[in-house]
Amino acid sequence: MKKLIKLGVAALTLSMAANIASAEGKLSIYHWFEYIPQELLDKFSAQYGVEVTMDTFDSNEAMLASLKAGKMGSYDVAVPGDYMVEIMAGDGMLDTFTKAEMPNHGNIMDQWVNVGFDMGRKSSIPYQWGSTSFSVNRDDYKGDINTLAIVFDPPAELQGKINVLDSQGELLALASMYLGIPQCTTDRDQLKALNELLQNAKPHWASFGSDIAKDVLVSGDASVGMIWSGFSAKAREEGANVEYAFPKEGYVVWMDNVVLLKDAPNRDNALKFMNFLLEPENAAAVTNYAAYTAGVKGTEPHLSDAVANSPESNPPASPVGEFVQACSQEVQTVYDTIWTNLKK
Amino acid sequence: MANLPKTTSKGSAKTYDGLGIPLILPAWIIIGFFLVIPVAMMLVYSFLTKEFRGGVIWEFSIGAYDQFFFYRGLFGDSPPTIEWTYIGIFWRSIWQAGLATFFCLLIGFPTAWFIATRTGPNKTIWLFLITIPYWVNLLIRTISMKFLIRDNGPLNEFFLSLGLISEPLHIINTNFAVQLGLFYSYLPFMVLPIYAAVERYNFALSEAAADLYASQTVTLTQVILPTVKPGIIAGCILVFVPSLGAFLAPDLLGGAKNFMIGSLIEEQFKGAAGNWPFGAAASMILLSLVLIVLTFYARSQTKDQI
């Protein structure tokens, strides 16, 4: 026992010494769960002598709530999705940087520079982009899967075997596409139809869950899972015989972005980190880990074959995916009522 | 009961009177700081105006309570009717928590009785065994339960191999699974207080009852239960109150398909709704319910002492 304590003390002293050596600066990241390889954080840490800490969240809304509840000023960077960048910018939660402060700014792919949520990329850089649709276990269902009816009006053999993401924005966007109505519609009949569609679909769903979305497919608990493209690719890698659908009615595309937060305690290190992520090699490391697609030029040579050729990352030419829109307060209030109705 | 002479003298606790304040001060400070202030904040927030996408506007409003009790249609402009949605969610939680309490009592009481009536080191061993599940985090235990009861999990495979069932029992993502999770999580909270009460029970009372020709049933209902009642009530509160706010079991075992009080409140702060005043109001209503239950308990306790 005494030996054990001595060993523990020695280890503690050593690790503290290591910390002191590297504590030239700090960086505090607020990130999605399971979205960045530890090796990449270690690499940044070693390269710049910065001590990195990271907290994680599981939805854009949860991140916003946490930041609003007093966490502003404790993180340097966060990783919101497209529409959330716009919301955060509107609330004055983002800082801006100049191109001079971000030497790798030119590495951003042209189509991702002038995006609606941050024209000219003044407070954000692309992290990864992908799509949200659903995957079907091909052992359980052999029919055509490229229709949203699989989720909202499922064939008998799939009923009760469906997991949907616990994500209001994406689910209501897909439901709107299935009905052929615009997102954030203000038309009352369309909103009623949306409410009805979800009410009728719910009895066919086994569960709501985002962090379990991959596991239920791998374990076979669900035959259909609404899921993010990369998560589906990972499920496939882990042995589930799933196929990712690009439904004919449309699907959701999204882009996650690293943003510079206002009142960042380590602004310089935050910029270093963002610039670091714009290196093709590092962006590719994230892609290889998360199985989405980087928004950075020149990642191809660094990509693993499995990721580069994954069906999830190579959507057909049509239909094209749509970003989830941030609704006006008036419509969002109705959306919230529909959501509460759905889960009451 | 009250007229029985005390069998042992415990001396007087008054010896320690002078130490009172220093002993209780740390607990008071912690509770004051981490309980009273946050609850007061929630109370204030519940009467403020909601800010779009989370946060509050500092303007007085009873909108949150109005939303809880009155329904004005999908678009908020129909004449108000009683809103059953949230009452329904509260009712579901109370029902599940009540059921869990009942099952815990059913299993917990005999268990506690068994442990309290062991002699020597056996008692310690049994008590020790009761605490073992607490060495593992609740989240881990809930997830393991999920693995056990899934359609192609070990439980179903076991029953199938015995030929008891011909196709897998569908347990996961049902209310039954939630109940199982609540019951399992809080069972020890029922056993321990009842154990403490039975442990103090003077078995001479049972003998006396038997001498007076009381049947076993009468002895149980007229002598034992009234004596250990404080332990039973404490156990029931310790199971009921946390079950009421539980969100792990509904989320992981129930498939998060239906809001429970805990998840409804969480959604107001973390979800797209971002309706903080409403979340605060729902918390206040929950707190009031719990306070009512506790008041009844306190009353029944004081009555016993008269």
XYZ file of C-alpha atoms in Angstrom:
650
model
C 0.000 0.000 0.000
C 2.733 2.429 0.973
C 4.499 1.621 -2.255
C 1.331 2.357 -4.156
C 0.950 5.749 -2.509
C 4.580 6.614 -3.253
C 4.024 5.640 -6.859
C 0.909 7.766 -7.000
C 2.663 10.774 -5.546
C 5.520 10.343 -7.997
C 3.128 10.141 -10.926
C 1.276 13.195 -9.707
C 4.452 15.226 -9.315
C 5.579 14.172 -12.764
C 2.326 15.099 -14.423
C 2.293 18.438 -12.616
C 5.814 19.123 -13.772
C 4.763 18.272 -17.311
C 1.872 20.690 -16.993
C 4.058 23.502 -15.781
C 6.452 22.930 -18.659
C 3.684 23.249 -21.233
C 1.640 25.926 -19.540
C 2.835 28.750 -21.720
C -0.748 29.357 -22.594
C -4.166 27.835 -22.449
C -6.963 27.126 -24.828
C -10.481 26.261 -23.835
C -12.680 24.567 -26.452
C -16.428 23.986 -26.392
C -17.082 21.199 -28.875
C -19.499 18.491 -29.938
C -19.012 15.033 -28.414
C -16.911 12.525 -30.369
C -15.893 14.998 -33.052
C -12.153 15.619 -32.799
C -9.362 13.047 -32.447
C -7.355 13.365 -29.243
C -4.125 13.015 -31.278
C -4.924 16.240 -33.100
C -5.396 18.112 -29.814
C -2.119 16.638 -28.586
C -0.403 17.705 -31.777
C -1.621 21.289 -31.364
C -0.634 21.212 -27.734
C 2.897 20.069 -28.550
C 3.353 22.361 -31.537
C 2.407 25.568 -29.737
C 3.044 24.642 -26.104
C -0.569 25.337 -25.242
C -2.541 23.490 -22.621
C -5.850 22.464 -24.167
C -9.063 21.766 -22.262
C -12.314 20.757 -23.904
C -15.930 20.474 -22.786
C -18.559 18.877 -24.994
C -22.226 19.424 -25.838
C -24.788 17.367 -27.734
C -26.876 19.965 -29.528
C -26.527 23.502 -30.826
C -29.285 24.627 -28.514
C -27.634 23.098 -25.450
C -24.430 24.960 -26.306
C -26.283 28.240 -26.715
C -28.101 27.771 -23.408
C -24.895 26.992 -21.572
C -23.097 30.014 -23.027
C -26.039 32.265 -22.213
C -26.205 30.911 -18.675
C -22.858 32.456 -17.812
C -20.221 30.469 -19.688
C -19.310 33.341 -22.004
C -15.804 34.402 -21.203
C -14.683 30.938 -20.139
C -14.312 29.390 -23.615
C -12.182 30.614 -26.493
C -13.777 28.755 -29.379
C -16.999 26.844 -29.943
C -18.282 24.756 -32.838
C -21.844 25.796 -33.746
C -23.734 24.629 -36.819
C -24.612 26.960 -39.707
C -27.876 28.489 -38.457
C -26.496 28.735 -34.923
C -23.568 30.878 -36.133
C -26.136 33.360 -37.399
C -28.046 33.285 -34.094
C -24.887 33.736 -32.036
C -23.671 36.577 -34.241
C -27.073 38.217 -33.895
C -26.786 37.990 -30.125
C -23.336 39.580 -30.194
C -21.608 36.455 -28.922
C -18.897 36.321 -31.603
C -15.639 38.178 -32.031
C -14.191 38.944 -35.464
C -10.701 38.477 -36.862
C -8.847 39.866 -39.864
C -7.335 37.840 -42.683
C -3.923 38.932 -41.440
C -4.640 37.225 -38.127
C -5.593 34.029 -39.957
C -2.770 33.251 -42.416
C -4.521 30.107 -43.669
C -7.742 31.952 -44.473
C -7.032 31.326 -48.160
C -7.263 27.569 -47.590
C -11.010 27.788 -47.097
C -12.791 26.315 -50.115
C -14.282 29.035 -52.290
C -17.876 27.892 -51.899
C -17.565 28.092 -48.101
C -16.149 31.630 -47.888
C -19.242 33.694 -48.634
C -21.849 31.763 -46.714
C -25.140 33.260 -45.605
C -24.400 32.832 -41.930
C -20.990 34.551 -42.026
C -20.247 36.466 -45.239
C -16.513 36.538 -45.913
C -15.763 34.366 -42.858
C -15.016 37.103 -40.345
C -15.752 35.201 -37.148
C -15.873 31.573 -38.187
C -14.003 28.965 -40.197
C -15.459 25.793 -41.673
C -14.948 22.721 -39.513
C -16.779 19.880 -41.253
C -19.912 19.594 -43.289
C -22.210 16.714 -43.895
C -25.841 15.807 -44.150
C -28.685 14.596 -41.988
C -30.950 11.913 -43.315
C -31.480 8.343 -42.175
C -29.937 4.895 -42.505
C -31.686 1.601 -42.979
C -30.497 -1.820 -41.953
C -30.410 -3.737 -45.218
C -30.842 -7.111 -43.499
C -34.228 -5.950 -42.233
C -35.524 -4.094 -45.254
C -34.754 -4.653 -48.927
C -37.074 -2.138 -50.598
C -36.391 1.359 -51.921
C -35.130 3.583 -49.132
C -34.639 6.894 -50.913
C -37.861 8.407 -49.646
C -38.679 10.133 -46.366
C -41.765 7.924 -46.139
C -39.427 5.375 -44.487
C -39.370 7.663 -41.447
C -42.713 9.463 -41.579
C -45.001 6.785 -43.034
C -42.992 3.590 -42.643
C -43.851 0.242 -44.221
C -45.266 -2.299 -41.779
C -42.044 -4.256 -41.300
C -40.179 -1.148 -40.114
C -42.822 0.203 -37.766
C -41.687 0.381 -34.165
C -38.059 -0.074 -35.196
C -37.141 3.556 -35.845
C -34.950 5.918 -33.864
C -35.141 9.621 -34.679
C -32.695 12.325 -33.637
C -33.816 14.260 -30.589
C -33.258 17.415 -32.598
C -36.223 19.665 -33.265
C -34.717 21.708 -36.099
C -33.569 18.779 -38.215
C -36.644 16.624 -37.631
C -39.083 19.414 -38.485
C -37.002 20.351 -41.545
C -37.151 16.768 -42.855
C -40.866 16.578 -42.080
C -41.434 19.810 -44.025
C -39.535 18.393 -46.994
C -41.653 15.247 -46.885
C -44.800 17.377 -46.996
C -43.301 19.585 -49.690
C -43.791 22.746 -47.640
C -41.147 25.419 -47.041
C -39.164 25.426 -43.803
C -40.402 27.875 -41.169
C -43.665 28.254 -43.035
C -46.107 30.806 -41.664
C -49.073 29.198 -43.439
C -51.442 27.883 -40.792
C -52.762 24.947 -42.797
C -49.217 23.836 -43.534
C -48.256 24.100 -39.871
C -51.325 22.064 -38.916
C -50.387 19.443 -41.495
C -46.872 19.347 -40.062
C -48.261 18.801 -36.567
C -50.538 16.046 -37.828
C -47.810 14.289 -39.766
C -45.629 14.038 -36.670
C -48.534 12.926 -34.477
C -49.301 10.112 -36.911
C -45.661 9.118 -37.315
C -44.792 8.968 -33.637
C -46.468 5.629 -32.842
C -44.098 4.054 -35.380
C -40.986 5.389 -33.655
C -39.235 3.363 -30.995
C -37.119 6.117 -29.514
C -35.781 9.658 -29.707
C -32.052 9.976 -29.235
C -29.036 11.708 -30.729
C -26.071 10.321 -28.832
C -27.505 6.806 -29.217
C -28.187 7.219 -32.967
C -25.205 5.119 -34.041
C -25.368 2.517 -31.275
C -28.997 1.541 -31.880
C -28.114 0.729 -35.489
C -25.017 -1.234 -34.558
C -26.783 -3.191 -31.815
C -29.800 -3.878 -34.002
C -32.234 -2.190 -31.605
C -33.389 -0.062 -34.520
C -33.731 -0.958 -38.203
C -34.039 2.669 -39.272
C -32.205 5.537 -37.686
C -32.380 9.205 -38.541
C -28.699 10.061 -38.413
C -25.849 12.323 -39.470
C -23.893 11.104 -42.509
C -20.602 10.521 -40.692
C -22.286 8.724 -37.838
C -23.863 6.384 -40.358
C -20.456 5.712 -41.941
C -19.111 4.908 -38.474
C -22.028 2.559 -37.817
C -21.181 0.782 -41.072
C -17.533 0.551 -40.029
C -18.619 -0.961 -36.730
C -20.366 -3.772 -38.547
C -23.948 -2.660 -39.081
C -25.221 -3.494 -42.568
C -26.724 -0.047 -43.041
C -27.288 2.068 -46.116
C -27.550 5.836 -45.899
C -30.474 7.347 -47.795
C -30.539 10.468 -49.944
C -34.341 10.814 -50.045
C -35.954 12.132 -53.192
C -37.913 14.733 -51.197
C -34.664 16.246 -49.963
C -32.392 16.041 -46.935
C -30.610 18.366 -44.563
C -27.072 19.579 -45.102
C -25.230 21.373 -42.386
C -21.842 22.815 -41.749
C -20.199 23.037 -38.375
C -17.905 25.979 -37.881
C -15.247 26.947 -35.401
C -16.132 30.392 -34.093
C -14.083 32.874 -32.129
C -16.110 33.702 -29.044
C -16.437 37.201 -27.701
C -14.404 37.770 -24.502
C -12.238 34.747 -25.267
C -9.705 34.537 -22.423
C -6.974 33.304 -24.799
C -7.783 35.028 -28.059
C -4.289 34.530 -29.544
C -4.304 30.805 -28.901
C -7.824 30.573 -30.280
C -6.628 32.125 -33.538
C -3.646 29.779 -33.601
C -5.978 26.844 -33.142
C -8.357 27.958 -35.882
C -5.447 28.566 -38.224
C -4.091 25.128 -37.286
C -7.404 23.541 -38.259
C -7.210 25.182 -41.688
C -4.029 23.218 -42.492
C -5.143 20.570 -45.025
C -3.406 17.825 -43.102
C -5.207 18.691 -39.854
C -8.582 19.208 -41.489
C -8.126 15.789 -43.093
C -7.321 14.269 -39.703
C -10.712 15.439 -38.437
C -12.404 14.094 -41.563
C -10.691 10.729 -41.201
C -11.913 10.567 -37.624
C -15.437 11.932 -37.963
C -16.136 10.726 -41.526
C -17.671 14.016 -42.660
C -16.184 16.395 -45.239
C -13.775 19.261 -44.607
C -14.290 22.723 -46.044
C -10.572 23.141 -46.688
C -8.658 22.929 -49.959
C -6.058 20.247 -50.510
C -7.189 17.611 -48.016
C -7.441 14.837 -50.644
C -3.895 13.428 -50.320
C -4.332 13.027 -46.569
C -7.705 11.280 -46.626
C -8.101 7.595 -45.944
C -9.689 5.627 -48.798
C -12.603 4.501 -46.687
C -13.584 8.074 -45.888
C -12.883 9.531 -49.331
C -15.048 6.896 -51.022
C -17.729 6.553 -48.396
C -21.231 6.623 -49.910
C -22.356 8.933 -47.112
C -19.894 11.644 -48.162
C -20.652 11.390 -51.867
C -24.269 12.460 -52.377
C -25.884 12.123 -55.808
C -26.132 15.225 -58.011
C -29.820 15.515 -57.236
C -31.658 16.081 -55.010
C -29.524 18.646 -53.230
C -29.615 19.067 -49.480
C -30.892 22.152 -47.726
C -29.600 24.005 -44.667
C -31.909 24.107 -41.646
C -33.312 27.611 -41.357
C -33.529 29.613 -38.162
C -37.215 30.459 -37.838
C -38.696 33.740 -36.704
C -39.919 33.927 -33.133
C -43.526 33.647 -34.257
C -42.941 30.393 -36.146
C -40.526 29.035 -33.559
C -43.246 29.377 -30.915
C -45.531 27.181 -33.052
C -42.660 24.751 -33.666
C -42.153 24.485 -29.915
C -45.833 23.727 -29.413
C -45.683 21.061 -32.132
C -42.593 19.593 -30.468
C -44.211 19.528 -27.039
C -47.321 17.942 -28.560
C -45.086 15.318 -30.094
C -43.431 14.417 -26.813
C -46.244 14.949 -24.331
C -47.693 2.606 22.780
C -46.809 5.968 24.232
C -47.424 4.728 27.763
C -44.816 2.003 27.653
C -41.886 2.726 29.934
C -38.618 3.329 28.160
C -36.397 0.293 28.578
C -33.065 2.055 28.385
C -31.900 5.490 29.360
C -29.845 7.333 26.792
C -28.854 10.246 28.998
C -29.457 13.788 27.855
C -28.295 15.396 24.626
C -28.358 18.694 26.486
C -24.751 18.070 27.446
C -23.832 19.304 23.961
C -26.085 22.364 23.885
C -23.258 24.891 23.724
C -21.834 23.274 20.571
C -25.022 23.695 18.557
C -24.223 26.613 16.280
C -20.683 25.665 15.228
C -21.925 22.164 14.392
C -24.736 23.275 12.132
C -23.101 26.357 10.613
C -21.241 24.676 7.710
C -24.402 22.868 6.592
C -26.416 26.074 6.842
C -23.910 27.991 4.761
C -23.814 25.312 2.063
C -27.583 24.950 1.917
C -28.110 28.686 2.042
C -25.684 29.335 -0.744
C -26.323 26.422 -3.065
C -30.006 25.775 -2.451
C -31.837 28.848 -1.234
C -30.224 31.315 -3.640
C -30.733 29.183 -6.794
C -34.319 28.393 -5.807
C -34.986 32.078 -5.183
C -33.499 32.857 -8.606
C -35.781 30.260 -10.227
C -38.758 31.797 -8.450
C -37.854 35.228 -9.810
C -37.168 33.872 -13.329
C -40.527 32.131 -13.412
C -42.191 35.530 -13.244
C -40.101 37.157 -15.981
C -40.673 37.481 -19.714
C -38.975 34.915 -21.943
C -36.299 36.014 -24.340
C -36.304 34.340 -27.743
C -33.807 31.415 -27.783
C -33.048 31.378 -24.092
C -32.506 34.014 -21.464
C -34.974 36.341 -19.793
C -36.163 39.905 -20.211
C -36.502 41.692 -16.900
C -40.174 42.436 -17.173
C -42.779 40.966 -14.859
C -44.987 38.359 -16.516
C -47.181 35.469 -15.472
C -46.928 34.096 -19.015
C -45.060 31.000 -17.878
C -47.753 29.937 -15.434
C -50.410 30.872 -17.949
C -48.740 28.577 -20.492
C -48.699 25.772 -17.946
C -52.407 25.888 -17.162
C -54.097 27.324 -20.280
C -54.053 26.148 -23.878
C -54.665 28.654 -26.642
C -54.364 26.441 -29.693
C -51.430 25.777 -31.990
C -51.143 29.453 -32.853
C -51.848 30.911 -29.433
C -54.940 32.889 -30.389
C -57.876 30.564 -29.700
C -59.957 31.125 -26.572
C -58.145 29.573 -23.601
C -59.073 26.109 -22.426
C -57.441 24.064 -19.704
C -54.037 22.827 -20.837
C -53.870 19.105 -20.114
C -50.470 18.534 -21.722
C -48.325 19.575 -18.787
C -50.742 18.264 -16.183
C -50.561 14.971 -18.066
C -46.765 15.011 -18.005
C -46.795 15.724 -14.266
C -49.375 13.025 -13.707
C -47.287 10.473 -15.642
C -44.245 11.322 -13.519
C -46.195 11.131 -10.277
C -47.738 7.811 -11.307
C -44.347 6.336 -12.255
C -42.722 7.643 -9.069
C -45.617 6.369 -6.953
C -45.455 2.946 -8.559
C -41.689 2.788 -8.024
C -42.214 3.718 -4.380
C -44.824 0.987 -3.992
C -42.603 -1.718 -5.510
C -39.590 -0.555 -3.520
C -41.653 -0.818 -0.346
C -42.944 -4.243 -1.326
C -39.435 -5.603 -1.819
C -37.584 -3.256 0.525
C -39.522 -3.903 3.711
C -38.940 -7.686 3.886
C -35.308 -7.106 2.893
C -34.809 -4.537 5.641
C -36.546 -6.809 8.139
C -34.329 -9.688 7.136
C -31.140 -7.669 7.532
C -32.160 -6.077 10.822
C -32.964 -9.474 12.340
C -29.591 -11.058 11.464
C -27.127 -11.348 14.308
C -23.440 -10.597 14.646
C -21.226 -9.847 11.647
C -23.843 -11.189 9.207
C -25.782 -7.980 9.566
C -22.797 -5.896 8.558
C -22.156 -8.093 5.541
C -25.748 -7.796 4.322
C -25.695 -4.021 4.771
C -22.421 -3.866 2.922
C -23.947 -5.848 0.030
C -26.804 -3.341 -0.206
C -24.321 -0.531 -0.818
C -22.398 -2.331 -3.574
C -24.477 -0.975 -6.496
C -23.477 2.513 -5.367
C -19.885 1.836 -6.241
C -20.912 2.167 -9.853
C -22.271 5.383 -11.286
C -26.028 5.503 -11.904
C -25.524 6.314 -15.584
C -23.415 3.197 -16.078
C -25.948 1.045 -14.244
C -28.807 2.421 -16.312
C -26.956 1.791 -19.555
C -26.130 -1.760 -18.471
C -29.777 -2.335 -17.746
C -30.525 -1.175 -21.259
C -28.106 -3.770 -22.625
C -29.717 -6.477 -20.514
C -33.315 -5.872 -21.527
C -32.937 -5.060 -25.233
C -34.808 -7.240 -27.732
C -31.772 -9.400 -28.515
C -30.167 -8.943 -25.102
C -29.181 -11.580 -22.531
C -32.491 -11.493 -20.654
C -34.504 -12.329 -23.758
C -31.977 -14.910 -24.883
C -32.157 -16.569 -21.489
C -35.953 -16.775 -21.570
C -35.875 -17.957 -25.178
C -33.379 -20.699 -24.403
C -35.573 -21.894 -21.536
C -38.491 -21.977 -23.949
C -40.529 -19.689 -21.689
C -41.250 -17.339 -24.578
C -41.317 -17.932 -28.323
C -40.305 -14.437 -29.417
C -38.354 -11.710 -27.599
C -40.212 -9.681 -24.999
C -40.296 -6.066 -26.053
C -39.249 -4.255 -22.903
C -36.889 -1.509 -24.012
C -38.452 1.910 -24.763
C -41.629 1.158 -22.835
C -43.045 2.613 -19.627
C -42.347 -0.717 -18.031
C -38.633 -0.276 -18.714
C -38.739 3.168 -17.115
C -40.450 1.658 -14.085
C -37.841 -1.076 -13.892
C -35.073 1.513 -13.996
C -36.606 3.712 -11.299
C -37.357 0.773 -9.051
C -33.875 -0.636 -9.411
C -32.110 2.705 -8.935
C -33.838 3.671 -5.731
C -34.463 0.355 -3.956
C -31.580 0.797 -1.471
C -33.019 4.185 -0.465
C -36.046 2.281 0.778
C -34.124 -0.498 2.507
C -31.741 1.617 4.566
C -34.196 3.857 6.518
C -36.534 0.919 7.175
C -33.566 -1.087 8.356
C -32.641 1.691 10.776
C -36.200 1.728 12.130
C -36.495 -2.053 12.487
C -33.095 -2.167 14.107
C -34.429 0.027 16.948
C -37.589 -2.048 17.241
C -37.902 -3.748 20.594
C -38.802 -7.367 19.861
C -40.231 -7.712 23.371
C -43.214 -5.846 21.941
C -43.892 -8.715 19.526
C -43.624 -11.174 22.382
C -46.000 -9.072 24.460
C -48.467 -8.960 21.581
C -48.242 -12.741 21.200
C -48.805 -13.168 24.926
C -51.978 -11.153 24.510
C -53.173 -13.553 21.790
C -52.551 -11.204 18.889
C -52.251 -13.082 15.607
C -49.179 -12.529 13.441
C -51.165 -10.253 11.143
C -52.457 -8.184 14.022
C -48.961 -7.942 15.486
C -47.700 -6.727 12.134
C -50.395 -4.133 11.516
C -51.009 -2.970 15.112
C -47.557 -3.190 16.642
C -44.725 -3.441 14.135
C -45.898 -1.112 11.370
C -46.811 1.791 13.682
C -43.442 1.492 15.396
C -41.346 1.452 12.215
C -43.618 3.911 10.388
C -41.128 6.811 10.479
C -38.614 4.606 8.674
C -41.180 3.584 6.061
C -42.215 7.181 5.440
C -38.600 8.326 5.199
C -37.896 5.516 2.710
C -40.960 6.408 0.650
C -39.876 10.049 0.459
C -36.323 9.112 -0.466
C -37.656 6.995 -3.349
C -40.583 9.132 -4.457
C -38.922 12.533 -4.618
C -35.884 11.639 -6.748
C -38.046 9.380 -8.988
C -40.267 12.365 -9.661
C -37.412 14.338 -11.173
C -35.553 11.414 -12.738
C -34.538 11.819 -16.346
C -31.894 9.134 -16.892
C -34.323 6.228 -16.812
C -36.975 7.867 -19.031
C -34.300 8.976 -21.485
C -32.244 5.828 -21.743
C -34.785 3.108 -21.004
C -37.981 4.834 -22.143
C -36.502 6.114 -25.409
C -37.197 9.772 -24.518
C -40.517 9.439 -26.330
C -42.559 11.080 -23.627
C -41.565 13.961 -21.451
C -41.295 13.362 -17.732
C -41.102 16.370 -15.436
C -37.307 16.245 -15.450
C -36.951 16.090 -19.225
C -39.668 18.705 -19.763
C -37.746 21.143 -17.585
C -34.437 20.227 -19.204
C -35.937 20.883 -22.639
C -36.887 24.424 -21.633
C -33.280 25.273 -20.825
C -31.371 23.105 -23.296
C -33.761 22.558 -26.183
C -34.732 24.661 -29.169
C -37.554 26.117 -27.090
C -35.169 27.978 -24.805
C -38.058 29.073 -22.623
C -36.362 29.737 -19.305
C -39.317 31.304 -17.444
C -41.473 28.308 -18.336
C -38.778 25.882 -17.172
C -38.499 27.864 -13.944
C -42.287 27.870 -13.488
C -42.472 24.102 -14.034
C -39.680 23.685 -11.450
C -41.590 25.854 -8.998
C -44.763 23.814 -9.478
C -42.771 20.621 -8.958
C -41.152 22.093 -5.855
C -44.568 23.032 -4.462
C -45.803 19.485 -5.003
C -42.804 18.066 -3.177
C -43.258 20.563 -0.350
C -46.882 19.487 0.049
C -45.814 15.843 0.346
C -43.149 16.759 2.892
C -45.576 18.880 4.895
C -47.880 15.879 5.233
C -44.909 13.868 6.424
C -43.902 16.487 8.990
C -47.488 16.620 10.259
C -47.783 12.878 10.658
C -44.455 12.915 12.501
C -45.542 15.580 14.992
C -48.843 13.785 15.568
C -46.925 10.667 16.559
C -45.068 12.561 19.208
C -48.121 13.989 20.948
